[in-house]
Short mmCIF file of C-alpha atoms and ligand atoms in Angstrom, two decimals:
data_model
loop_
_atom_site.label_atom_id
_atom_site.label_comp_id
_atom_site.label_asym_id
_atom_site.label_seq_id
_atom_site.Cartn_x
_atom_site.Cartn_y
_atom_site.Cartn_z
CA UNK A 24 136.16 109.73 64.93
CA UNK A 25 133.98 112.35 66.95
CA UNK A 26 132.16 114.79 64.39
CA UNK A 27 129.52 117.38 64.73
CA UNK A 28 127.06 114.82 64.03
CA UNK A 29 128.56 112.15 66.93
CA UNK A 30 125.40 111.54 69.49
CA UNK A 31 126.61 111.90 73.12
CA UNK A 32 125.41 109.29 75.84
CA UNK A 33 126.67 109.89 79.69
CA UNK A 34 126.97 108.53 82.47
CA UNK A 35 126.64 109.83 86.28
CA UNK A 36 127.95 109.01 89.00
CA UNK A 37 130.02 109.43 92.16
CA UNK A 38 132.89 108.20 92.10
CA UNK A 39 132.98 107.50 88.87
CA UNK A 40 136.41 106.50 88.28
CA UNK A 41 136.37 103.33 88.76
CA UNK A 42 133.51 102.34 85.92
CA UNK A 43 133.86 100.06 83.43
CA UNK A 44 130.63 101.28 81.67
CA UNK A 45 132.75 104.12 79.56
CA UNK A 46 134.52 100.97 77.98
CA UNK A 47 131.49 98.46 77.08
CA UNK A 48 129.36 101.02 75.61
CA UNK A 49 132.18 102.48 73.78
CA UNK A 50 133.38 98.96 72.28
CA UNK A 51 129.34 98.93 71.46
CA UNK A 52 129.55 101.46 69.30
CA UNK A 53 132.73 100.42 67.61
CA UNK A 54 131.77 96.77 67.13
CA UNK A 55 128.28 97.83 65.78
CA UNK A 56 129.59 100.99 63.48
CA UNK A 57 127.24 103.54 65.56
CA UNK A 58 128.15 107.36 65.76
CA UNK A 59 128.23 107.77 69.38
CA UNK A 60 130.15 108.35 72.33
CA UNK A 61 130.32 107.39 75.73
CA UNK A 62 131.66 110.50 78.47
CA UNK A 63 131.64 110.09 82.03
CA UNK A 64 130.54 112.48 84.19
CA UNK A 65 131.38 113.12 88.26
CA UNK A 66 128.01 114.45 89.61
CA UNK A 67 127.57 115.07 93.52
CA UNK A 68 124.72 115.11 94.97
CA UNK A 69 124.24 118.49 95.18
CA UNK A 70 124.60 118.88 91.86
CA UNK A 71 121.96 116.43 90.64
CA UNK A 72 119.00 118.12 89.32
CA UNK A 73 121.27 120.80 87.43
CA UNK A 74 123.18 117.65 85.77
CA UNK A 75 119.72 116.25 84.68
CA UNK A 76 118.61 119.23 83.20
CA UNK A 77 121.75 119.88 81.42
CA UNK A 78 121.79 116.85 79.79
CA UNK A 79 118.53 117.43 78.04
CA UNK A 80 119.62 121.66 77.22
CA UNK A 81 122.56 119.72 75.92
CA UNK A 82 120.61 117.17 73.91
CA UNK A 83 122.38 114.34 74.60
CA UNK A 84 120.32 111.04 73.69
CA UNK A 85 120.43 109.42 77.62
CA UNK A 86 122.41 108.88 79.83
CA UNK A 87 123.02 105.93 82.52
CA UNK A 88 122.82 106.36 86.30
CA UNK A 89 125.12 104.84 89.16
CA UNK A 90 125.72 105.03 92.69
CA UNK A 91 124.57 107.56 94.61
CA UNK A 92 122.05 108.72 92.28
CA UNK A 93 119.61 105.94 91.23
CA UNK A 94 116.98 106.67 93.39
CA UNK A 95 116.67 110.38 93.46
CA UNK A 96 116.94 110.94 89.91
CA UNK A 97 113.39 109.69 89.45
CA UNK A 98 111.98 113.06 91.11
CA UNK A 99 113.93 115.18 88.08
CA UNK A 100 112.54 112.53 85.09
CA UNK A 101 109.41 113.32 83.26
CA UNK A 102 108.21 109.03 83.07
CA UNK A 103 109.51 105.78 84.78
CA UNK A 104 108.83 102.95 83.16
CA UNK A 105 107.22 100.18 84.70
CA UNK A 106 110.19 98.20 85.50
CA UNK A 107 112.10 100.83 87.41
CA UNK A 108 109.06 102.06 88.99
CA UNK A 109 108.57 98.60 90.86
CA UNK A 110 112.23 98.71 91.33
CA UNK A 111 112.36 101.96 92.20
CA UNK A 112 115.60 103.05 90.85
CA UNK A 113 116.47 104.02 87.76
CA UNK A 114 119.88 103.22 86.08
CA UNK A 115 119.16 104.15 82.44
CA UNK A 116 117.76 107.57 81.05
CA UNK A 117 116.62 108.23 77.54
CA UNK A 118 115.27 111.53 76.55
CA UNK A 119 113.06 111.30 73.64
CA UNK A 120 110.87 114.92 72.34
CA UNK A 121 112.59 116.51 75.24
CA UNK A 122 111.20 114.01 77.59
CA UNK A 123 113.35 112.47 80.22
CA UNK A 124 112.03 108.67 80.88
CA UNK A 125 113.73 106.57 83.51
CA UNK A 126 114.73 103.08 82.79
CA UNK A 127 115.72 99.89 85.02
CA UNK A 128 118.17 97.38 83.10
CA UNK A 129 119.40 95.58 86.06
CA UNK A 130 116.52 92.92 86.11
CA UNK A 131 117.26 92.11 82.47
CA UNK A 132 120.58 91.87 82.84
CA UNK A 133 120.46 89.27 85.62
CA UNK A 134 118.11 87.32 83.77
CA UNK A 135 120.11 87.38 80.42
CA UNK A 136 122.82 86.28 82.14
CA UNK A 137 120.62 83.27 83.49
CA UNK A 138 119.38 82.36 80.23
CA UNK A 139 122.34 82.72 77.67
CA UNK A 140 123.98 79.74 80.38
CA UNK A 141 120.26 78.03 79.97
CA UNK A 142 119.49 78.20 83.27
CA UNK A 143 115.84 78.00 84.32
CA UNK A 144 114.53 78.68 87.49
CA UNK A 145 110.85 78.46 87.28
CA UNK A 146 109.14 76.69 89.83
CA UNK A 147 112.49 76.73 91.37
CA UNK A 148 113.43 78.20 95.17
CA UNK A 149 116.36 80.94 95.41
CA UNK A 150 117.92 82.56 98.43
CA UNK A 151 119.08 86.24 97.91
CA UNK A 152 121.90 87.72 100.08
CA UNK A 153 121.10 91.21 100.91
CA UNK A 154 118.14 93.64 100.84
CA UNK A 155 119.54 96.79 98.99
CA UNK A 156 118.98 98.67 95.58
CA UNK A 157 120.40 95.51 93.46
CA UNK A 158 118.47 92.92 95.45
CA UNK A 159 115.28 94.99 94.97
CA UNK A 160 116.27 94.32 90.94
CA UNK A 161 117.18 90.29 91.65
CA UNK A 162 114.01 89.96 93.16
CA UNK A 163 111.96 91.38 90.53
CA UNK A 164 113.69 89.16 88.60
CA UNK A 165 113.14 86.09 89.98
CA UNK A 166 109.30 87.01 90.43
CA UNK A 167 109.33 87.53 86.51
CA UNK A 168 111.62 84.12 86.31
CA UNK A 169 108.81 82.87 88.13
CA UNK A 170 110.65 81.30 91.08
CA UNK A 171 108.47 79.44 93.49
CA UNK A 172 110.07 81.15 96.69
CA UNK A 173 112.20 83.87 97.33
CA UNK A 174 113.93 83.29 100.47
CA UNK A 175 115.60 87.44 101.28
CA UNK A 176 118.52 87.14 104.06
CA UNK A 177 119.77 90.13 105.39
CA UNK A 178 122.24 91.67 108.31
CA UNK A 179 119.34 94.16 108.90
CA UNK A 180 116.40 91.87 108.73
CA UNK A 181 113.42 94.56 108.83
CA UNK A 182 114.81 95.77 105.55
CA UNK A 183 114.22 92.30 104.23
CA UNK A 184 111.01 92.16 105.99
CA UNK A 185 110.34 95.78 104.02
CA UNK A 186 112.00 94.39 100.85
CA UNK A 187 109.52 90.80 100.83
CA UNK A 188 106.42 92.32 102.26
CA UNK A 189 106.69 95.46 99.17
CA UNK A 190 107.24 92.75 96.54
CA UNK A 191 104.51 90.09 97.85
CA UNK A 192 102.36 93.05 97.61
CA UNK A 193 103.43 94.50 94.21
CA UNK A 194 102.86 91.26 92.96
CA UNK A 195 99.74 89.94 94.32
CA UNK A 196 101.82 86.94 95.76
CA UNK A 197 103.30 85.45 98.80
CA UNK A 198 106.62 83.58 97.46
CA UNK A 199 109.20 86.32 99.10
CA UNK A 200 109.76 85.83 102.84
CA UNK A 201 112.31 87.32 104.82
CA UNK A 202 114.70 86.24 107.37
CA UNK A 203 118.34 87.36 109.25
CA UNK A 204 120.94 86.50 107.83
CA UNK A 205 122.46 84.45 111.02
CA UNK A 206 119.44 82.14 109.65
CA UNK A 207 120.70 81.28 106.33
CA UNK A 208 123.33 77.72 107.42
CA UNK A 209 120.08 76.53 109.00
CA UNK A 210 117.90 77.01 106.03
CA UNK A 211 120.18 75.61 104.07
CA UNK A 212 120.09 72.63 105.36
CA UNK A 213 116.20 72.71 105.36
CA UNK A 214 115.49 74.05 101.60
CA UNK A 215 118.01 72.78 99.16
CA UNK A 216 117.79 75.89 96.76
CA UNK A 217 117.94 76.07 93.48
CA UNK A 218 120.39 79.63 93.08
CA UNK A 219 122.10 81.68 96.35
CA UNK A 220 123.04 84.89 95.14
CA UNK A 221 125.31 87.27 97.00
CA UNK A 222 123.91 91.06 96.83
CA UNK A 223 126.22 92.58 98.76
CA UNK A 224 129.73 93.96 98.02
CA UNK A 225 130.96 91.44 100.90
CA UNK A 226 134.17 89.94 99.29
CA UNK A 227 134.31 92.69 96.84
CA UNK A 228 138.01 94.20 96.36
CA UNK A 229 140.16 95.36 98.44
CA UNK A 230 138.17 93.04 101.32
CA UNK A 231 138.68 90.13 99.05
CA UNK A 232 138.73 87.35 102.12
CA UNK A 233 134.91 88.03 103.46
CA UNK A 234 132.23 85.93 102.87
CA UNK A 235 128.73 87.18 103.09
CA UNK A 236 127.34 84.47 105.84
CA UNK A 237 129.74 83.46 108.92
CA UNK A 238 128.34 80.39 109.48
CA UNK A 239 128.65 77.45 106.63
CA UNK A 240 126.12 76.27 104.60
CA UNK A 241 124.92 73.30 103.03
CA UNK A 242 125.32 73.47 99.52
CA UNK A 243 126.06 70.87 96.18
CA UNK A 244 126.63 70.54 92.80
CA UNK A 245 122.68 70.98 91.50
CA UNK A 246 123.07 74.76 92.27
CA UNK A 247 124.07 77.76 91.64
CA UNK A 248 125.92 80.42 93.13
CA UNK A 249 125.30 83.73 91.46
CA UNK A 250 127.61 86.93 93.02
CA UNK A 251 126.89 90.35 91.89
CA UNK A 252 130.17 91.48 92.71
CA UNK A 253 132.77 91.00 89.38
CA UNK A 254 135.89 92.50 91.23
CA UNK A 255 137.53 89.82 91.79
CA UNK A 256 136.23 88.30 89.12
CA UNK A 257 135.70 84.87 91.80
CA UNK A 258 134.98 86.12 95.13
CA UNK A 259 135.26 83.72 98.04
CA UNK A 260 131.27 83.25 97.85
CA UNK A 261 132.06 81.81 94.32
CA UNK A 262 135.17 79.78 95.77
CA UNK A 263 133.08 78.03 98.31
CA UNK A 264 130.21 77.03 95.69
CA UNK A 265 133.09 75.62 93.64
CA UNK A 266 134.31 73.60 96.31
CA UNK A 267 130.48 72.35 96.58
CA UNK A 268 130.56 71.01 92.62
CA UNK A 269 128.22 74.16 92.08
CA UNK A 270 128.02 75.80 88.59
CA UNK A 271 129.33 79.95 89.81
CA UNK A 272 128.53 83.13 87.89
CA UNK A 273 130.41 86.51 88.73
CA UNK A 274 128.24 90.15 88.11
CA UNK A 275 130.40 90.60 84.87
CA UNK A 276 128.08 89.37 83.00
CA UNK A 277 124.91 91.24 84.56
CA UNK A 278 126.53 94.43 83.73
CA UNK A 279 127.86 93.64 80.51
CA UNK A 280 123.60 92.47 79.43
CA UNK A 281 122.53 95.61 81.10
CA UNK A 282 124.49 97.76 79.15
CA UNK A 283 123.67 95.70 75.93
CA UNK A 284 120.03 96.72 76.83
CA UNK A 285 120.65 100.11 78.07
CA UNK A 286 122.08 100.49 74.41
CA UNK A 287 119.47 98.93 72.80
CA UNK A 288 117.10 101.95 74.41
CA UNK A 289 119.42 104.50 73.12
CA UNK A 290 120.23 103.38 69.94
CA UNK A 291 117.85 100.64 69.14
CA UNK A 292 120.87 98.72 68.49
CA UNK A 293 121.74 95.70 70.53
CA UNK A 294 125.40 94.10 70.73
CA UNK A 295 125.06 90.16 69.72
CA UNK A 296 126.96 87.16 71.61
CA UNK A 297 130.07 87.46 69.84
CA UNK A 298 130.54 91.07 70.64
CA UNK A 299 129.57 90.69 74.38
CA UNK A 300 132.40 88.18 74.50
CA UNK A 301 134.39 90.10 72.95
CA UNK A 302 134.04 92.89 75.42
CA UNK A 303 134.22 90.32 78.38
CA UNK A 304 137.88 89.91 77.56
CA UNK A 305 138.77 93.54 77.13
CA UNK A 306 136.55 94.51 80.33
CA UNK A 307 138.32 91.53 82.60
CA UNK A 308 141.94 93.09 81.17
CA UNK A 309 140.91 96.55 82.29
CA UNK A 310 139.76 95.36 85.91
CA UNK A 311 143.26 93.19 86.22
P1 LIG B 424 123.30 98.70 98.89
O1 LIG B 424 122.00 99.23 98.41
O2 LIG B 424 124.21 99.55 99.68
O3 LIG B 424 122.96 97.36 99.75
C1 LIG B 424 123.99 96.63 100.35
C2 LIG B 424 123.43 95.35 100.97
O4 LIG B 424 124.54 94.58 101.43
C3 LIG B 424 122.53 95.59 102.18
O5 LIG B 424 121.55 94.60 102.21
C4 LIG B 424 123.50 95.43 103.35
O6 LIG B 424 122.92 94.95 104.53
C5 LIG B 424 124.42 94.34 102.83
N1 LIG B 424 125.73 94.39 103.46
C6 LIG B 424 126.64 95.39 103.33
N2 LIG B 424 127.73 95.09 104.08
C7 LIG B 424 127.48 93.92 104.69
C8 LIG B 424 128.23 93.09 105.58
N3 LIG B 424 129.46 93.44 105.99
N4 LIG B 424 127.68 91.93 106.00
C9 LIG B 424 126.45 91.57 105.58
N5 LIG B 424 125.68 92.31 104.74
C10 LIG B 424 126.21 93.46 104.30
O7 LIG B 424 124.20 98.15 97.68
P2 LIG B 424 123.66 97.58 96.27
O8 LIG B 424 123.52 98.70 95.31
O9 LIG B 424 122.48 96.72 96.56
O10 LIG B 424 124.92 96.71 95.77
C11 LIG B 424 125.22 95.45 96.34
C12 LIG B 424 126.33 94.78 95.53
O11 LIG B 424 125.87 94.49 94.21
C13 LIG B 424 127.58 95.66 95.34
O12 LIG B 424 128.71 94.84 95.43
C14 LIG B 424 127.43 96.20 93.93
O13 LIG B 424 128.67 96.51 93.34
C15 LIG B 424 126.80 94.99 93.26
N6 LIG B 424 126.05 95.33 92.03
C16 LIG B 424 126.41 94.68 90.88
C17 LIG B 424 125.71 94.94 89.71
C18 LIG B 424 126.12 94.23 88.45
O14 LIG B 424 125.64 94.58 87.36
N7 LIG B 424 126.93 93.21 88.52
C19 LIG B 424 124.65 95.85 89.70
C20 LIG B 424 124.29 96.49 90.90
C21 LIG B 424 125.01 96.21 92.06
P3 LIG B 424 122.28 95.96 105.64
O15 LIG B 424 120.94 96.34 105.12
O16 LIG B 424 122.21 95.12 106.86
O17 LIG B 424 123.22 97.13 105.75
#
């Protein structure tokens, strides 16, 4: 039941209809007995820094950030943390003393999904599909995973070139590299990777039938094919590495662990196994 004393925790975003976020960090604070509520709210652009600020005049305890806003938020926050600043994007807020501090769950998310399936890819060579705001956060992560190479394909291959020469840099290394992504059947065939993950929303509902490459690719059953998209919940990227014996994951799972952590900042509470699985069902009945 909402009281006066129920803490409030938002979310922005636009369009914001379609998030599932309202309903896993709602059934977090039901499943953990925690006074506080989840509200979404539509914020345009233009509307950005007044939202910000009214959150805090409003005292809400944080608030998470989606599409459109995750990158310009970080010019109304007070801190970043270091995370989101390498990022660069910020998809969780927490205001603590008045202060507004920027957060970036994504990365931990991807990897909690890796590890709760005990999959380990140090010393081990991944190909990422795409160059935007979430493969900025897969990379990170597989720098932290400590990946020997990070091979970045993309339609618009000086954004890969941007996206592998800022990361090599940020991290003092040379394992990203950077190619178009009419390269990735040959490479393929060259570099037997370890995990090919899809970060773009090519084969995400309604254009179910895409697949992010054109031409096909050599794959088997000693990898893994990792799609950020969860709507459908197996993509046609996901289809074809089950036709190859590979082990799939869908981005349900990434969003459910980066809400579990985006929770934990907020409430210092953080939703166990059983109660993640528990949401998986109710989250893959809402998206049916
Ligand atoms: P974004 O910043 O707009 O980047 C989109 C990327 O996809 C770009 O690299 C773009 O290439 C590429 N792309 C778009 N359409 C393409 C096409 N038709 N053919 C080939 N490449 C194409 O988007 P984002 O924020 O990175 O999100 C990417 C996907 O990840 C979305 O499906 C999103 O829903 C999903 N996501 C999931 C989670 C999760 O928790 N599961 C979290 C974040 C994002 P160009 O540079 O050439 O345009």
């Amino acid at each position: 039941m909402v009281t006066g004393k129920t803490k409030v925790i938002g979310l922005i975003a636009d369009p914001i209809e379609h998030s599932i976020s309202p309903i896993l960090h709602n059934e977090f604070s039901c499943h953990l007995n925690q006074d506080y509520i989840y509200v979404p709210f539509k914020v345009s652009s233009d509307n950005l820094e007044t939202a910000v600020h009214a959150m805090k005049a409003m005292n809400i305890k944080g608030f998470n950030v989606t599409v459109p806003h995750k990158v310009d938020v970080i010019k109304y926050l007070d801190y970043v943390d270091e995370t989101a600043d390498v990022i660069g994007s910020v998809n969780t807020v927490s205001i603590e003393n008045g202060k507004l501090i920027g957060y970036n769950t994504d990365a931990q998310g991807f990897m909690d999904s890796l590890s709760v399936r005990d999959i380990d890819l140090s010393c081990e060579s991944a190909c990422v599909i795409g160059a935007g705001g979430a493969a900025r956060a897969i990379v990170y992560a597989l720098i932290k995973m400590n990946c020997s190479s990070i091979d970045i394909f993309n339609r618009n291959e000086e954004k890969a070139q941007r996206l592998s020469n800022y990361m090599n840099n940020k991290f003092q290394t040379s394992k990203c590299a950077s190619f178009n992504l009419n390269e990735l059947s040959e490479s393929s065939i060259r570099k037997r990777y370890r995990i090919i993950i899809n970060a773009t929303p090519v084969g995400m509902y309604p254009n179910i039938a895409a697949l992010p490459f054109n031409e096909e690719i050599l794959a088997d059953s000693s990898q893994v094919f990792y799609d950020l998209i969860y709507n459908p919940e197996q993509t046609e990227f996901l289809k074809f590495g089950l036709s190859k014996g590979a082990a799939t994951v869908n981005g349900l799972d990434m969003l459910i662990y980066q809400a579990a952590y985006a929770y934990k900042i907020w409430t210092g509470e953080i939703p166990d196994q059983n109660i993640i699985e528990h949401i998986k069902k109710s989250a893959i009945a809402d998206l049916k």
